[in-house]
Coordinates of C-alpha atoms in Angstrom, one line a residue:
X1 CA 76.5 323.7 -90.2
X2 CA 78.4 326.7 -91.5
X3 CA 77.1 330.4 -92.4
X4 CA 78.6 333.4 -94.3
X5 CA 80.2 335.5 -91.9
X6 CA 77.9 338.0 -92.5
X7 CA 75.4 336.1 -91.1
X8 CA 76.4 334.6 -88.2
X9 CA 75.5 336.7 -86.2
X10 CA 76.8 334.4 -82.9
X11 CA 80.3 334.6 -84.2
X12 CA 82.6 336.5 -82.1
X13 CA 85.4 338.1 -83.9
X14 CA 87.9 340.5 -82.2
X15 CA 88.5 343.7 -83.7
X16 CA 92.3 343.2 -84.3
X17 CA 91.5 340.2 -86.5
X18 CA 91.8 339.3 -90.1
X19 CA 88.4 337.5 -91.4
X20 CA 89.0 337.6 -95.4
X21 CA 86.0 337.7 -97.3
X22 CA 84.6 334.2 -98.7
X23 CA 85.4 332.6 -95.0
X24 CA 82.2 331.0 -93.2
X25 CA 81.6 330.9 -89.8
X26 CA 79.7 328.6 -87.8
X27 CA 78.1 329.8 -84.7
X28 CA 79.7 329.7 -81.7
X29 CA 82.7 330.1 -83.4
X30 CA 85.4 332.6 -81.3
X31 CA 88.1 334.6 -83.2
X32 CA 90.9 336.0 -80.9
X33 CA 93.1 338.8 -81.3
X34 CA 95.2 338.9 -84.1
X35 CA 94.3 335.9 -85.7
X36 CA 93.9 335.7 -89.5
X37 CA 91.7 333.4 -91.7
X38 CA 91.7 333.1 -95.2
X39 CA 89.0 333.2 -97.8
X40 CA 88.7 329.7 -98.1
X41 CA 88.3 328.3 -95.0
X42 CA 85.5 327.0 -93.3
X43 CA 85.3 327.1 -89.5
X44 CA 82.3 324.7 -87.9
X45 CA 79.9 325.5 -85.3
X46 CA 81.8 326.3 -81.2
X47 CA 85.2 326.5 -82.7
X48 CA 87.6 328.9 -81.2
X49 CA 90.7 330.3 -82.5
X50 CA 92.5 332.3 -79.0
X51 CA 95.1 334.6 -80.7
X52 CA 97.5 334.7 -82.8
X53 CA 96.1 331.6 -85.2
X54 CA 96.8 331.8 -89.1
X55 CA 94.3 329.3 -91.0
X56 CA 94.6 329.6 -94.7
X57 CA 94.3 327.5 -97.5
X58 CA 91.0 325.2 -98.7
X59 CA 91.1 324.2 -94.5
X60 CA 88.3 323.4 -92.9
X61 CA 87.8 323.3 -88.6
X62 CA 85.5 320.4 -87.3
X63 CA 82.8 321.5 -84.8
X64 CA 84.3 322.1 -81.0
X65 CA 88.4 322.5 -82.2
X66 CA 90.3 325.0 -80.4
X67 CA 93.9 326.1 -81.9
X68 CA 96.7 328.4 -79.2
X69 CA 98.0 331.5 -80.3
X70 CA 100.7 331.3 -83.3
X71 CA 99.7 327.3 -85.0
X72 CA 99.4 327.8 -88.4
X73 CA 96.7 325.9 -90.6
X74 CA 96.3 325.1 -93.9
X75 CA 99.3 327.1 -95.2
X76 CA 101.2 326.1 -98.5
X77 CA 103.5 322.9 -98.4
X78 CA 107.6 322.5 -98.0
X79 CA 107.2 321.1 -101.1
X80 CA 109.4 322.5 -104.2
X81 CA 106.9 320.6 -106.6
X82 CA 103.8 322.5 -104.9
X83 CA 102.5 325.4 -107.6
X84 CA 99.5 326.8 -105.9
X85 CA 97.3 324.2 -106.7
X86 CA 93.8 324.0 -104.2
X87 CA 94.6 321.4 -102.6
X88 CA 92.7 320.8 -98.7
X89 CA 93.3 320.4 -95.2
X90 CA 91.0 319.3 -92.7
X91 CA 91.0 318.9 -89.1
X92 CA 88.4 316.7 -86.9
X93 CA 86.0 317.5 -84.2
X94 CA 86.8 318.5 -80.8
X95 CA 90.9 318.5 -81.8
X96 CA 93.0 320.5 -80.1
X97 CA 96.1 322.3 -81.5
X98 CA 99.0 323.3 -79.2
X99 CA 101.3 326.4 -79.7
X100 CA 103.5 326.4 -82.5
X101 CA 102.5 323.8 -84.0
X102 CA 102.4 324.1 -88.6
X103 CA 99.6 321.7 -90.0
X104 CA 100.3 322.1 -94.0
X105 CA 97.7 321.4 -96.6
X106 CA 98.1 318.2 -99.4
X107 CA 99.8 318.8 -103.0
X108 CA 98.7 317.8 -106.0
X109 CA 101.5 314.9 -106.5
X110 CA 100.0 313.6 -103.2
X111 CA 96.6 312.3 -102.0
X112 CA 95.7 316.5 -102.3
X113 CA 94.4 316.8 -98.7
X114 CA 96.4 316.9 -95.6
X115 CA 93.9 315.1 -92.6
X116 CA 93.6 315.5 -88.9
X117 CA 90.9 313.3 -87.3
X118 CA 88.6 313.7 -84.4
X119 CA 89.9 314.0 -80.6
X120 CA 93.2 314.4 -81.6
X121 CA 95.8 316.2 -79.5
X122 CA 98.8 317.5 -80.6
X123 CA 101.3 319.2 -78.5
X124 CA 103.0 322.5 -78.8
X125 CA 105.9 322.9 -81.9
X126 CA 104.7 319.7 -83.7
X127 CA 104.8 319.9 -87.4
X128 CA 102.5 318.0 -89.2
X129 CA 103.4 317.9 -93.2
X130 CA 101.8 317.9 -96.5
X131 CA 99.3 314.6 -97.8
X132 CA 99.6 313.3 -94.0
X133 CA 96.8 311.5 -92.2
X134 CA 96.1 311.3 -88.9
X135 CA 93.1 308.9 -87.8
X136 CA 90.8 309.7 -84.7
X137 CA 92.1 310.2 -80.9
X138 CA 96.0 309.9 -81.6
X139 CA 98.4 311.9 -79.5
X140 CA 101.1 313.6 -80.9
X141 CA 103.7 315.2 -78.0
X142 CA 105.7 318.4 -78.1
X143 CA 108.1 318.3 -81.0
X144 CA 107.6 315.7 -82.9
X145 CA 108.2 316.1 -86.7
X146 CA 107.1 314.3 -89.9
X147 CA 107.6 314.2 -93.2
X148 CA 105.0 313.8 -96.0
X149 CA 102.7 311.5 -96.1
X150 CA 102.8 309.5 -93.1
X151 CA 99.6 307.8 -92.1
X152 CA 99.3 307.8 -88.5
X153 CA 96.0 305.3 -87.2
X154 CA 93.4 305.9 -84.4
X155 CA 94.8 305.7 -80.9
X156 CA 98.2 305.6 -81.5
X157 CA 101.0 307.7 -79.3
X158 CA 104.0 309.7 -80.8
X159 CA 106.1 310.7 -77.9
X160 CA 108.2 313.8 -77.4
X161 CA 110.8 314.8 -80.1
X162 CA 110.5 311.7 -82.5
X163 CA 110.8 311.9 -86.3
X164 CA 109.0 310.1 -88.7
X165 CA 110.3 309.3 -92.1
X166 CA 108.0 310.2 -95.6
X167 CA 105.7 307.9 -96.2
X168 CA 105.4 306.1 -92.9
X169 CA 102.6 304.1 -91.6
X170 CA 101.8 303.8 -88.1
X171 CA 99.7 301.3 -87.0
X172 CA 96.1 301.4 -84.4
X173 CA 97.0 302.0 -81.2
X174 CA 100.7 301.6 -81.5
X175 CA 103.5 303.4 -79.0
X176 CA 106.0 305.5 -80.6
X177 CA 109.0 306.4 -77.8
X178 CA 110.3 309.6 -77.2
X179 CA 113.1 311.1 -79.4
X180 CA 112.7 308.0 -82.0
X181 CA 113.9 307.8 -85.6
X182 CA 111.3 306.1 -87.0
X183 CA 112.1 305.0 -90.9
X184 CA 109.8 302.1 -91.5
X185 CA 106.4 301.2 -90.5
X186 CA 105.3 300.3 -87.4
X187 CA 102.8 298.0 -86.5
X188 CA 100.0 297.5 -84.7
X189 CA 99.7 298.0 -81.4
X190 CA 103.2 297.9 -81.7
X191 CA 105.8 299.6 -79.6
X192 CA 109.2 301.1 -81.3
X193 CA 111.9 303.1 -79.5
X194 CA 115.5 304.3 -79.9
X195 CA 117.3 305.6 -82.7
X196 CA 116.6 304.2 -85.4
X197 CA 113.8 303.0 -83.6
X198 CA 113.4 299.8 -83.2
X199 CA 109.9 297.2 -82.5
X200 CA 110.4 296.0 -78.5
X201 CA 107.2 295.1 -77.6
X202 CA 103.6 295.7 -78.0
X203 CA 101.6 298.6 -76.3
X204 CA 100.2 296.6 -73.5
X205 CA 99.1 299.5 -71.5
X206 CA 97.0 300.7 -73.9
X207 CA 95.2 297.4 -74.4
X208 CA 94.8 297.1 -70.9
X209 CA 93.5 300.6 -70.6
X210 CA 91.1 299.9 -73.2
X211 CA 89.5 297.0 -71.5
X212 CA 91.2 293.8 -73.8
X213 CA 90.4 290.5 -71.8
X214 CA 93.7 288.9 -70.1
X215 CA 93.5 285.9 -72.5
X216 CA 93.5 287.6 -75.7
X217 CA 96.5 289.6 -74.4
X218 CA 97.9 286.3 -73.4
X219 CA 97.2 285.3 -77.2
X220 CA 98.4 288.1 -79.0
X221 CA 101.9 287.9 -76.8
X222 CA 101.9 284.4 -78.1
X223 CA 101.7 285.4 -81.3
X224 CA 104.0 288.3 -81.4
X225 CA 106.6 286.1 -80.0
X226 CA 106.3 283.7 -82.8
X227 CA 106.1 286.1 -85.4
X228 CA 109.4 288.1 -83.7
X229 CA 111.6 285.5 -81.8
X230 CA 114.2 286.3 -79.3
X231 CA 116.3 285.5 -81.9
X232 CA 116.8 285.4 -85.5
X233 CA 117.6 281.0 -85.6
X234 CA 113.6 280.4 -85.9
X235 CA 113.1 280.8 -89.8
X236 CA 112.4 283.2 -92.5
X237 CA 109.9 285.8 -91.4
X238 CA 107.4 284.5 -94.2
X239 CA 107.4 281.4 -93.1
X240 CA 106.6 283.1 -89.1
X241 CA 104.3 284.4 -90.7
X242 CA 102.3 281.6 -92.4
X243 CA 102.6 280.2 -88.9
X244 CA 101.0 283.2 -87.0
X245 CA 98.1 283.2 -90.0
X246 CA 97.1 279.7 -89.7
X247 CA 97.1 279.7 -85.5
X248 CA 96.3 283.0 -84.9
X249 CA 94.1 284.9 -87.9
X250 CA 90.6 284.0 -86.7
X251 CA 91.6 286.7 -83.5
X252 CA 90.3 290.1 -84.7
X253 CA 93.3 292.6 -83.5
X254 CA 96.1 289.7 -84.9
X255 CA 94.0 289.8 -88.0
X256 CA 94.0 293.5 -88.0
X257 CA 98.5 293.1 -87.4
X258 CA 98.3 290.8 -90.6
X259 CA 96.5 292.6 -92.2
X260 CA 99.0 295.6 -92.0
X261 CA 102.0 293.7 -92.8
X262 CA 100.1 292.2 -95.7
X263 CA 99.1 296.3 -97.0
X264 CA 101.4 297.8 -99.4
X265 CA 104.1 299.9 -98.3
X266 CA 106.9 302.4 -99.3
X267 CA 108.9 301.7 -96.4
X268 CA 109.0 298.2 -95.0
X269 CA 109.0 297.5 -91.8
X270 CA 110.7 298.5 -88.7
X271 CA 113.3 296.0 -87.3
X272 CA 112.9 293.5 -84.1
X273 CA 115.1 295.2 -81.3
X274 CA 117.3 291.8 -81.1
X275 CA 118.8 291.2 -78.1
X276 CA 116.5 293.5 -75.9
X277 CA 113.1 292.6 -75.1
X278 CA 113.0 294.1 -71.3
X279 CA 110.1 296.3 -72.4
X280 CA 108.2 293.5 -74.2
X281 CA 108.8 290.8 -71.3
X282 CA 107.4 292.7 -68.5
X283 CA 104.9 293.9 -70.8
X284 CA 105.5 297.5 -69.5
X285 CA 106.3 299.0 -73.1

């Protein structure tokens, strides 16, 4: 629920800020000093801007999101085909929004709306480009950077410094290591490191932290073993594949794995780490 700013009376706006005209306001909502906010944009209910913040743009603020002094929101795309069109961005409930960190809006070439889900954190200097979709409670660390429309899924972990290719897909709940290059899609559950980064594992911790039963983690290491052997003498990967469909498909997060590889993709998918499978043996990736 949204008001003019007129009318909302409960907003809280400090005198050194920039409200344009045409902005709404939900209540609750807290403007620091020196932030500025564009006529288009639509701020939900117990939102809080602290200083500094620059929304702008067709952007709207799900209910509960607080952004640290000098993010930027919603501003135009590093795009040279971009023209001004109205194209959106959106961020999710209760998201929070480090310093320094540039969320840009979609472009018309693109899916037209850059998306940030709910209960996502992302860290301080993080740059989050145009047509890019992050689902609900992902974590994106300080300085990680990505290019256009990557699609990032709920749960899943960017670490420190990594860099993520245009057009990317990064699977549920997958692990992406610290100061990666990541050029293909990873998937998942899946855990990549290095540059270029490269699949070692799956993100056991997280399935353990998330309550999955010891025998269907014993079942989906079984199955992401077959699919990526220790070494490349054990067929094709279609025909890995067929295998891991016909054993393993009626499991509901392997399904979810085929499902991925099955989706179309600009970009492929990331390469086995041959050779080095410390982190996937002791399951500690």
């Amino acid at each position: 629920m949204v008001h003019a700013v007129e009318e909302s009376k409960a907003a809280v706006v400090h005198p050194t800020a920039l409200v344009a005209p045409g902005a709404r306001l939900g209540r609750g909502v807290v403007i620091g000093p020196w932030c500025t906010v564009g006529p288009d944009v639509v701020i939900e209910d117990n939102v809080e801007l602290i200083s500094h913040v620059v929304i702008d743009g067709h952007t709207r603020l799900g209910q509960g999101s607080r952004y640290f002094p000098f993010c930027t929101v919603g501003m135009a795309p590093q795009d040279l085909k971009y023209k001004g069109e109205p194209t959106r961005c959106e961020v999710g409930a209760r998201t929070v929004i480090r310093e320094h960190v540039t969320i840009h809006r979609g472009t018309a070439t693109g899916s037209g709306v850059t998306h940030v889900g709910d209960d996502v954190l992302i860290m301080a200097n993080a740059h989050v480009a145009h047509d890019c979709w992050l689902g609900d409670r992902v974590i994106i660390v300080n300085n990680v950077v990505m290019g256009g429309h990557v699609v990032i899924e709920n749960d899943a972990r960017v670490m420190g410094s990594a860099a993520i290719h245009q057009f990317v897909r990064i699977g549920h709940a997958a692990l992406v290591g610290g100061v990666a290059g990541v050029e293909a899609d990873v998937i998942p559950y899946g855990s990549v490191l290095g540059n270029r980064a490269r699949l070692v594992g799956l993100h056991w911790i997280w399935l353990r932290r998330n309550g999955v039963q010891s025998s269907e983690i014993h079942r989906m290491r079984k199955a992401f073993f077959t699919l990526y052997p220790k070494t490349d003498e054990e067929g094709t990967f279609a025909t890995r594949l067929e295998a891991v469909k016909r054993d393993y498909s009626n499991d509901p997060r392997i399904a979810e794995i085929l499902a991925f590889i099955d989706a179309p993709s600009r970009r492929g998918l990331v390469r086995i780490a041959r050779g080095d499978y410390s982190a996937a043996e002791t399951e500690g990736a």
